[in-house]
Short mmCIF file of N, CA and C in Angstrom, two decimals:
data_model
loop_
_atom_site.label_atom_id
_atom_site.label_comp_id
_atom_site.label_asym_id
_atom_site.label_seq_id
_atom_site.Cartn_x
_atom_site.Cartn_y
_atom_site.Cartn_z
N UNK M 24 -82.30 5.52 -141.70
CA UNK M 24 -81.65 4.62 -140.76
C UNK M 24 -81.04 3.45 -141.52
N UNK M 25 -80.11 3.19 -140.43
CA UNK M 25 -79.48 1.63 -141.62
C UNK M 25 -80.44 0.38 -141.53
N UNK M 26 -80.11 -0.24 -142.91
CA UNK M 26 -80.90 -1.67 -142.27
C UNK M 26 -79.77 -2.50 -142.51
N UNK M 27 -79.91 -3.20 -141.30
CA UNK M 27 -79.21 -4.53 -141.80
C UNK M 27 -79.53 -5.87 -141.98
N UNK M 28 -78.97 -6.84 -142.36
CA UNK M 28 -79.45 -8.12 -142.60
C UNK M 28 -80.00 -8.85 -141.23
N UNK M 29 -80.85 -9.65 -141.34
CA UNK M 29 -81.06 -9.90 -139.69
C UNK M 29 -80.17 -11.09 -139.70
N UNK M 30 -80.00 -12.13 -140.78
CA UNK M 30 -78.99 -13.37 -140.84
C UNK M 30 -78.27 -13.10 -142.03
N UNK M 31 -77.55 -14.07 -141.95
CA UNK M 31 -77.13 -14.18 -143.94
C UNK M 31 -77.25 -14.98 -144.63
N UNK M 32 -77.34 -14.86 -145.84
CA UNK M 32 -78.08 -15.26 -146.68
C UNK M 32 -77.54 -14.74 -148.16
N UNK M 33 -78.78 -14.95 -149.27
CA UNK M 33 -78.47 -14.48 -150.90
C UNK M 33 -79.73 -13.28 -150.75
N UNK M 34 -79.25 -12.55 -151.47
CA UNK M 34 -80.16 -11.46 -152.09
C UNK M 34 -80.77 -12.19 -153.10
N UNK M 35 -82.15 -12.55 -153.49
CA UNK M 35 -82.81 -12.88 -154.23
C UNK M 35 -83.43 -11.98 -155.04
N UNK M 36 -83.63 -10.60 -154.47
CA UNK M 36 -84.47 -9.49 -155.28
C UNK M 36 -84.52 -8.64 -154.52
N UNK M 37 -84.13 -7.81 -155.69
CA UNK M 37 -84.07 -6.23 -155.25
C UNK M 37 -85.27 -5.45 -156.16
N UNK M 38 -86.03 -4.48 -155.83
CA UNK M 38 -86.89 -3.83 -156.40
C UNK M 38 -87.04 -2.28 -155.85
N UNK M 39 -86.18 -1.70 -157.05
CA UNK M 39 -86.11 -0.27 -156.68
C UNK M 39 -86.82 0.99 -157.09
N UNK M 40 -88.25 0.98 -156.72
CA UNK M 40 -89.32 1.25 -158.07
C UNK M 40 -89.61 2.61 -157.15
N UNK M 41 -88.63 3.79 -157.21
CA UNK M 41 -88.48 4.81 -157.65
C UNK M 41 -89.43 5.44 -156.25
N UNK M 42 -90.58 6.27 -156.35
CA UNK M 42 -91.28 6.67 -155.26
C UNK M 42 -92.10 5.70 -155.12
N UNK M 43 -92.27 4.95 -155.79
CA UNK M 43 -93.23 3.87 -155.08
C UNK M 43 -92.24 2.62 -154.07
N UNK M 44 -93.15 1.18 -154.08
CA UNK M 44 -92.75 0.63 -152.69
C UNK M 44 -91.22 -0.09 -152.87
N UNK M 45 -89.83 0.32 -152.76
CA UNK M 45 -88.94 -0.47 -152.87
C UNK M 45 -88.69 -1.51 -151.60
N UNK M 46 -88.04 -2.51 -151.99
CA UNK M 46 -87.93 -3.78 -151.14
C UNK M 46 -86.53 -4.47 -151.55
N UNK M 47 -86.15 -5.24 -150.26
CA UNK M 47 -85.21 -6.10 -150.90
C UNK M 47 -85.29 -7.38 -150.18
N UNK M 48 -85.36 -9.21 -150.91
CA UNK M 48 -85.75 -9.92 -150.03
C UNK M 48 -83.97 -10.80 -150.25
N UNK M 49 -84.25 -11.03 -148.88
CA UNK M 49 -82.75 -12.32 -148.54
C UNK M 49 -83.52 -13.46 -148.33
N UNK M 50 -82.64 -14.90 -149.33
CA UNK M 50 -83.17 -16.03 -148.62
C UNK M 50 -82.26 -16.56 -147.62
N UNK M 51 -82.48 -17.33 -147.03
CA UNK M 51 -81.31 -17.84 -145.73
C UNK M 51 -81.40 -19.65 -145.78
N UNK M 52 -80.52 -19.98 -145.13
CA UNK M 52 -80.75 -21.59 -144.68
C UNK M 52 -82.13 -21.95 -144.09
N UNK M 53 -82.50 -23.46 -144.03
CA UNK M 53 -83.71 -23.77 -143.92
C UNK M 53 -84.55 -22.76 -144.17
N UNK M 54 -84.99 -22.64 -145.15
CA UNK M 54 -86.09 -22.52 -146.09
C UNK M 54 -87.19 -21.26 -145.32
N UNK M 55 -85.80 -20.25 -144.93
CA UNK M 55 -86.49 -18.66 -144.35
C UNK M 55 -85.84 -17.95 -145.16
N UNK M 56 -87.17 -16.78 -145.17
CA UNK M 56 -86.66 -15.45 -146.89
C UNK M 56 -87.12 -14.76 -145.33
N UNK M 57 -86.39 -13.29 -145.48
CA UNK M 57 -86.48 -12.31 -145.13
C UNK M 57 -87.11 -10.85 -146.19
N UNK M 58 -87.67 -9.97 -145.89
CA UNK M 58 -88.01 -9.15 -146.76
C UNK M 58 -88.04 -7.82 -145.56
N UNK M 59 -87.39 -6.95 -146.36
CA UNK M 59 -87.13 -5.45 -146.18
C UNK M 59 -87.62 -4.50 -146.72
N UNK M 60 -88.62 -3.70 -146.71
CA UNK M 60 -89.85 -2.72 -147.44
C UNK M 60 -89.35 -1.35 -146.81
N UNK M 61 -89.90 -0.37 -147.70
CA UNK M 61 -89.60 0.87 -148.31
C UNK M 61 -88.26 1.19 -147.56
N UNK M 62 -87.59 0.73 -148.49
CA UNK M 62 -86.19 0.90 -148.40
C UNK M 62 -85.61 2.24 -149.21
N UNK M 63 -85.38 3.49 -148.51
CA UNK M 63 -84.79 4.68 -149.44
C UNK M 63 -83.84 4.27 -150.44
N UNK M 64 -82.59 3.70 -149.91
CA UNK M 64 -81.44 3.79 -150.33
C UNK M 64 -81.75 2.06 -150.42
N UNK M 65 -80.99 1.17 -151.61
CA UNK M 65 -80.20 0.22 -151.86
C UNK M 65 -78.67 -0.59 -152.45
N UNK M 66 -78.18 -0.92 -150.54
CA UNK M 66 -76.67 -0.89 -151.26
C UNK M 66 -76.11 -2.05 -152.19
N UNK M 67 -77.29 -3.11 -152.11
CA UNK M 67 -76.88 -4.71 -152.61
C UNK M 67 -77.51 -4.94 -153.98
N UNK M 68 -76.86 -6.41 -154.49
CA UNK M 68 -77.96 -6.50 -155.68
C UNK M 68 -78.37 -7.78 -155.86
N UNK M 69 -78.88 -8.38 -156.66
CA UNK M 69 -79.40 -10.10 -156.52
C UNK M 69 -78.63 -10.55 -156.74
N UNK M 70 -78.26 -11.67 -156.48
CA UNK M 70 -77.15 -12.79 -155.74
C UNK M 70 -76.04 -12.46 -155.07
N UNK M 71 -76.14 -11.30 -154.64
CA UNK M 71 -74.66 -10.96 -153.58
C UNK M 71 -75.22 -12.03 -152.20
N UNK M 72 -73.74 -12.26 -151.66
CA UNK M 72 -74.22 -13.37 -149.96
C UNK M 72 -73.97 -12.19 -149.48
N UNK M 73 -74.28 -12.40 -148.29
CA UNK M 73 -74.74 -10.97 -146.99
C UNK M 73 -74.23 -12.36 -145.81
N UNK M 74 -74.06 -11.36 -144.83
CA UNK M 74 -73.88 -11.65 -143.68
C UNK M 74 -74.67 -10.67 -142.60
N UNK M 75 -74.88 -11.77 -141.72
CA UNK M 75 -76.05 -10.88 -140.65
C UNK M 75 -74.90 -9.67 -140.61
N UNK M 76 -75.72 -8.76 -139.86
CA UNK M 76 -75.75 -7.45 -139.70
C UNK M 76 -75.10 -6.55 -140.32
N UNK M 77 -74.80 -6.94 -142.13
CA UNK M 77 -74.66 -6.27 -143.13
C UNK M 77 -75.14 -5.35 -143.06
N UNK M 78 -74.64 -3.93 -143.75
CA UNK M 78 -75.37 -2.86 -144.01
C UNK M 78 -76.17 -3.14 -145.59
N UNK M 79 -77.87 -3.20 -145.62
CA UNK M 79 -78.07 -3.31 -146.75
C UNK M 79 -78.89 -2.17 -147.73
N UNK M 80 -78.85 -1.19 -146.87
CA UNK M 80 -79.86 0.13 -147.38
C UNK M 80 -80.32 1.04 -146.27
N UNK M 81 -81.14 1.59 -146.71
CA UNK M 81 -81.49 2.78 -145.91
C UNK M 81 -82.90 2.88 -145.77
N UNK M 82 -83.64 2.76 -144.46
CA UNK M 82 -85.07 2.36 -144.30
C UNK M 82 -85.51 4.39 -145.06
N UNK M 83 -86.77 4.13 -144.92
CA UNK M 83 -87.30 5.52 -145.47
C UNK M 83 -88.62 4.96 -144.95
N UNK M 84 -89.99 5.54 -145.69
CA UNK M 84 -91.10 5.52 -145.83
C UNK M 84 -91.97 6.72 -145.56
N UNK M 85 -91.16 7.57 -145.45
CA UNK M 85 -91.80 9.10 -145.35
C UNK M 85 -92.93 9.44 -145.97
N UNK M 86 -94.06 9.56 -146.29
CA UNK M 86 -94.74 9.61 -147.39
C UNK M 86 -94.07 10.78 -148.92
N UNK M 87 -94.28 9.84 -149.79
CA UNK M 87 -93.68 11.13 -150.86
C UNK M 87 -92.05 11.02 -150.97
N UNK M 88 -91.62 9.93 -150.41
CA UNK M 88 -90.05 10.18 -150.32
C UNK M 88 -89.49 8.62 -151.41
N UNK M 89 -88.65 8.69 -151.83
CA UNK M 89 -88.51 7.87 -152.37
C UNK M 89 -88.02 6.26 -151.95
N UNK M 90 -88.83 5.60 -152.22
CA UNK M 90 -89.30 4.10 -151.67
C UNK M 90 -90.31 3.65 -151.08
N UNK M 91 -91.26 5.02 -150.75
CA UNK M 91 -92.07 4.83 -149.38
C UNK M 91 -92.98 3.91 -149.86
N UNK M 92 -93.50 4.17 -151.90
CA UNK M 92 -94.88 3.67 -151.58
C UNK M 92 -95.41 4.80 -151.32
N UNK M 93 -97.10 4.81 -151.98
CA UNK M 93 -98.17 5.64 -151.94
C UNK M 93 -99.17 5.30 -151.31
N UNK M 94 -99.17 4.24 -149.83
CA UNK M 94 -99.84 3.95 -148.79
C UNK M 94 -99.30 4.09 -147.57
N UNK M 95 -97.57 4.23 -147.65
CA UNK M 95 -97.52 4.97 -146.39
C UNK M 95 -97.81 5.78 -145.38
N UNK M 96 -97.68 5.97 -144.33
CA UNK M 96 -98.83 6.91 -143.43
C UNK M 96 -97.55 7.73 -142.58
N UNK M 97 -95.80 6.99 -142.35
CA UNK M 97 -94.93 7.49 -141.95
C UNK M 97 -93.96 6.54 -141.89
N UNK M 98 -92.28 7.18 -141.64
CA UNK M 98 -91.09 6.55 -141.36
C UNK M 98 -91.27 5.26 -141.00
N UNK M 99 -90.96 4.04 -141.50
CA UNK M 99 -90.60 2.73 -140.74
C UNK M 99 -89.86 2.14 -141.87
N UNK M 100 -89.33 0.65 -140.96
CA UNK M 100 -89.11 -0.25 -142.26
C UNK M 100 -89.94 -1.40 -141.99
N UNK M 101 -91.17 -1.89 -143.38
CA UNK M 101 -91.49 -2.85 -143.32
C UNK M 101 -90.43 -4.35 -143.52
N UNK M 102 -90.97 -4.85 -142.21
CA UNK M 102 -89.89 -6.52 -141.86
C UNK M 102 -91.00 -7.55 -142.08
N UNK M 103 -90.57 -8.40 -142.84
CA UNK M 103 -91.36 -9.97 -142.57
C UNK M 103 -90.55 -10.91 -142.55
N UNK M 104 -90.76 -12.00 -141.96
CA UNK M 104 -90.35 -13.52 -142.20
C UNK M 104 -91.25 -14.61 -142.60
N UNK M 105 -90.69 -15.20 -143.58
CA UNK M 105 -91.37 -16.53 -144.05
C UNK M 105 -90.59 -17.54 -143.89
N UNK M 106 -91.43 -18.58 -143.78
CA UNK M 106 -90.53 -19.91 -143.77
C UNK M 106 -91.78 -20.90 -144.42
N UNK M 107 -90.77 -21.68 -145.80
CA UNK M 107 -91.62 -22.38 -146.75
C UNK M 107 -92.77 -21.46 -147.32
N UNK M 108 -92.31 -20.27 -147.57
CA UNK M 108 -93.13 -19.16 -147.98
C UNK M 108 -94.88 -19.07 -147.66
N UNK M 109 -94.35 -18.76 -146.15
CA UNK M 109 -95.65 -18.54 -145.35
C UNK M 109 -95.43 -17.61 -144.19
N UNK M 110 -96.18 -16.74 -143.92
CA UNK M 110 -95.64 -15.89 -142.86
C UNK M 110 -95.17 -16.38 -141.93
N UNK M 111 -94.54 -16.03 -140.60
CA UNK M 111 -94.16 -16.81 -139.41
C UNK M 111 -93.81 -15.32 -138.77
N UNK M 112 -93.77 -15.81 -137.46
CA UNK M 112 -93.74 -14.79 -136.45
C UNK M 112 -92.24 -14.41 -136.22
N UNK M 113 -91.79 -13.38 -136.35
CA UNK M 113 -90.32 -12.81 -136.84
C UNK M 113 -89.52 -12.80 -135.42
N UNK M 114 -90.16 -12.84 -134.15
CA UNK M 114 -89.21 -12.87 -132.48
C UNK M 114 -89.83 -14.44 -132.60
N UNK M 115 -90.14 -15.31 -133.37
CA UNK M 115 -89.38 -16.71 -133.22
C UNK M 115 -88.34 -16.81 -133.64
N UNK M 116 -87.41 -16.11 -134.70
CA UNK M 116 -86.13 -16.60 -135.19
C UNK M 116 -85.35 -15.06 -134.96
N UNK M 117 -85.44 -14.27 -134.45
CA UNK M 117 -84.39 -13.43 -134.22
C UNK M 117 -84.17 -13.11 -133.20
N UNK M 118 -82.82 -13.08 -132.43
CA UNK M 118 -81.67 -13.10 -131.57
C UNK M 118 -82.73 -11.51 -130.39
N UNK M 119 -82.98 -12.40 -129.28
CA UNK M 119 -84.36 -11.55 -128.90
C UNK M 119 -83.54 -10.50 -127.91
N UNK M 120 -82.30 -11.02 -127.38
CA UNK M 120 -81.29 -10.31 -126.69
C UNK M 120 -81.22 -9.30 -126.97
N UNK M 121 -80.99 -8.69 -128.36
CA UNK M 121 -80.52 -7.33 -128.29
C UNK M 121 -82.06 -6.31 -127.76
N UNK M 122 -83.37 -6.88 -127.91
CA UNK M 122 -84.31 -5.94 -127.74
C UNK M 122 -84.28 -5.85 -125.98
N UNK M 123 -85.55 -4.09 -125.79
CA UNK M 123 -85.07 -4.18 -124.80
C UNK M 123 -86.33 -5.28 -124.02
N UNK M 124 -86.38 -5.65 -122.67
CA UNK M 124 -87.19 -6.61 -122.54
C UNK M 124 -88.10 -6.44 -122.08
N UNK M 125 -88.67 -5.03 -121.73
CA UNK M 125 -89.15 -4.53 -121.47
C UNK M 125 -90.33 -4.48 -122.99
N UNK M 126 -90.04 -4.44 -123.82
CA UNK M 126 -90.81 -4.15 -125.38
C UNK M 126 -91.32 -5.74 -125.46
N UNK M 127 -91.01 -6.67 -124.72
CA UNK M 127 -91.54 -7.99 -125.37
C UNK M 127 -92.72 -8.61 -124.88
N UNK M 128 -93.35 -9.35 -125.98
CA UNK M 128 -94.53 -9.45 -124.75
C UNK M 128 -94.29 -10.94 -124.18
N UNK M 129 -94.99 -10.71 -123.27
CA UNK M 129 -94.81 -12.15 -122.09
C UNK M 129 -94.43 -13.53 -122.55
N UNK M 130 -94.79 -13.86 -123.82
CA UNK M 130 -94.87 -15.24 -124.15
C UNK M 130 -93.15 -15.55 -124.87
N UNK M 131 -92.59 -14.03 -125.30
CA UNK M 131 -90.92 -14.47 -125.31
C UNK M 131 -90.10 -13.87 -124.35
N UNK M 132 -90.59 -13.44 -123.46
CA UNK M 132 -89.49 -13.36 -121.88
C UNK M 132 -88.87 -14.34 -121.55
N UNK M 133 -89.31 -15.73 -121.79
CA UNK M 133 -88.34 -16.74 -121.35
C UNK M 133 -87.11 -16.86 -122.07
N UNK M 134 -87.81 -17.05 -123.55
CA UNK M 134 -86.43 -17.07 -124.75
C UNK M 134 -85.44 -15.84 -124.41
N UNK M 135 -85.66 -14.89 -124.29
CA UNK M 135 -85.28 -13.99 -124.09
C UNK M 135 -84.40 -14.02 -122.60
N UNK M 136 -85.07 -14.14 -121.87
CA UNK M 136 -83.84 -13.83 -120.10
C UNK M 136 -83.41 -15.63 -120.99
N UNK M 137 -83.44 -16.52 -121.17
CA UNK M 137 -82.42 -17.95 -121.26
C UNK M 137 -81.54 -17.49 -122.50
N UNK M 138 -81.77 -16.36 -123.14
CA UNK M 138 -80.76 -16.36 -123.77
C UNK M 138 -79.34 -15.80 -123.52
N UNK M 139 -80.10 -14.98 -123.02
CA UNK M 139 -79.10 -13.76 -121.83
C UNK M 139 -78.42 -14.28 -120.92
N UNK M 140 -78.76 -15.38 -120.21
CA UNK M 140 -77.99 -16.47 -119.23
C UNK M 140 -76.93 -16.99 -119.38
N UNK M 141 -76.59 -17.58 -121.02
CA UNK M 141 -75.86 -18.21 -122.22
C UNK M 141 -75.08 -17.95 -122.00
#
């Protein structure tokens, strides 16, 4: 599947370590890094700027497939957000509209239908 950037930002690091876990992290304005895990395919490299919904690779994690990592259990792409390099909860800063709203849980339904109002 594609991934894309969730904002834009710099590619800070790319790590393409073959069948084990590849990743690629973006930093962004105010002091949020994004990170993208077992990534099959990587189309970017460190210091390219990105723009949200760049195409930046190709999620994988199949076990045995290349990028997955040798703790995978199946297909996804690992997502995190940090801010001041500390975890943070990733449907505080991304655009909650496109999900469906039905998938959210109660405490961002508001953000969510007030955004949709906009």
């Amino acid at each position: 599947s594609k991934v894309r950037a969730a904002a834009s930002g710099v590619i800070t690091k790319v790590a393409d370590n073959g069948f084990g876990y590849s990743y690629i992290i973006l930093a962004h304005p105010e002091k949020l890094i994004t990170l993208y895990g077992h990534m099959h395919e990587i189309f970017v490299q460190e210091g390219e700027i990105i723009r949200q919904g760049q195409v930046i690779g190709l999620s994988g994690g199949i076990p045995g497939t290349k990028g997955a990592g040798w703790l995978t259990t199946g297909a996804h792409l690992h997502f995190e957000v940090f801010r001041d390099f500390q975890h943070v909860d990733p449907l505080n800063y991304l655009p909650l509209e496109y999900l469906p709203v039905t998938s959210l849980p109660d405490k961002y339904l508001k953000k969510a239908l007030g955004s949709l109002s906009d």
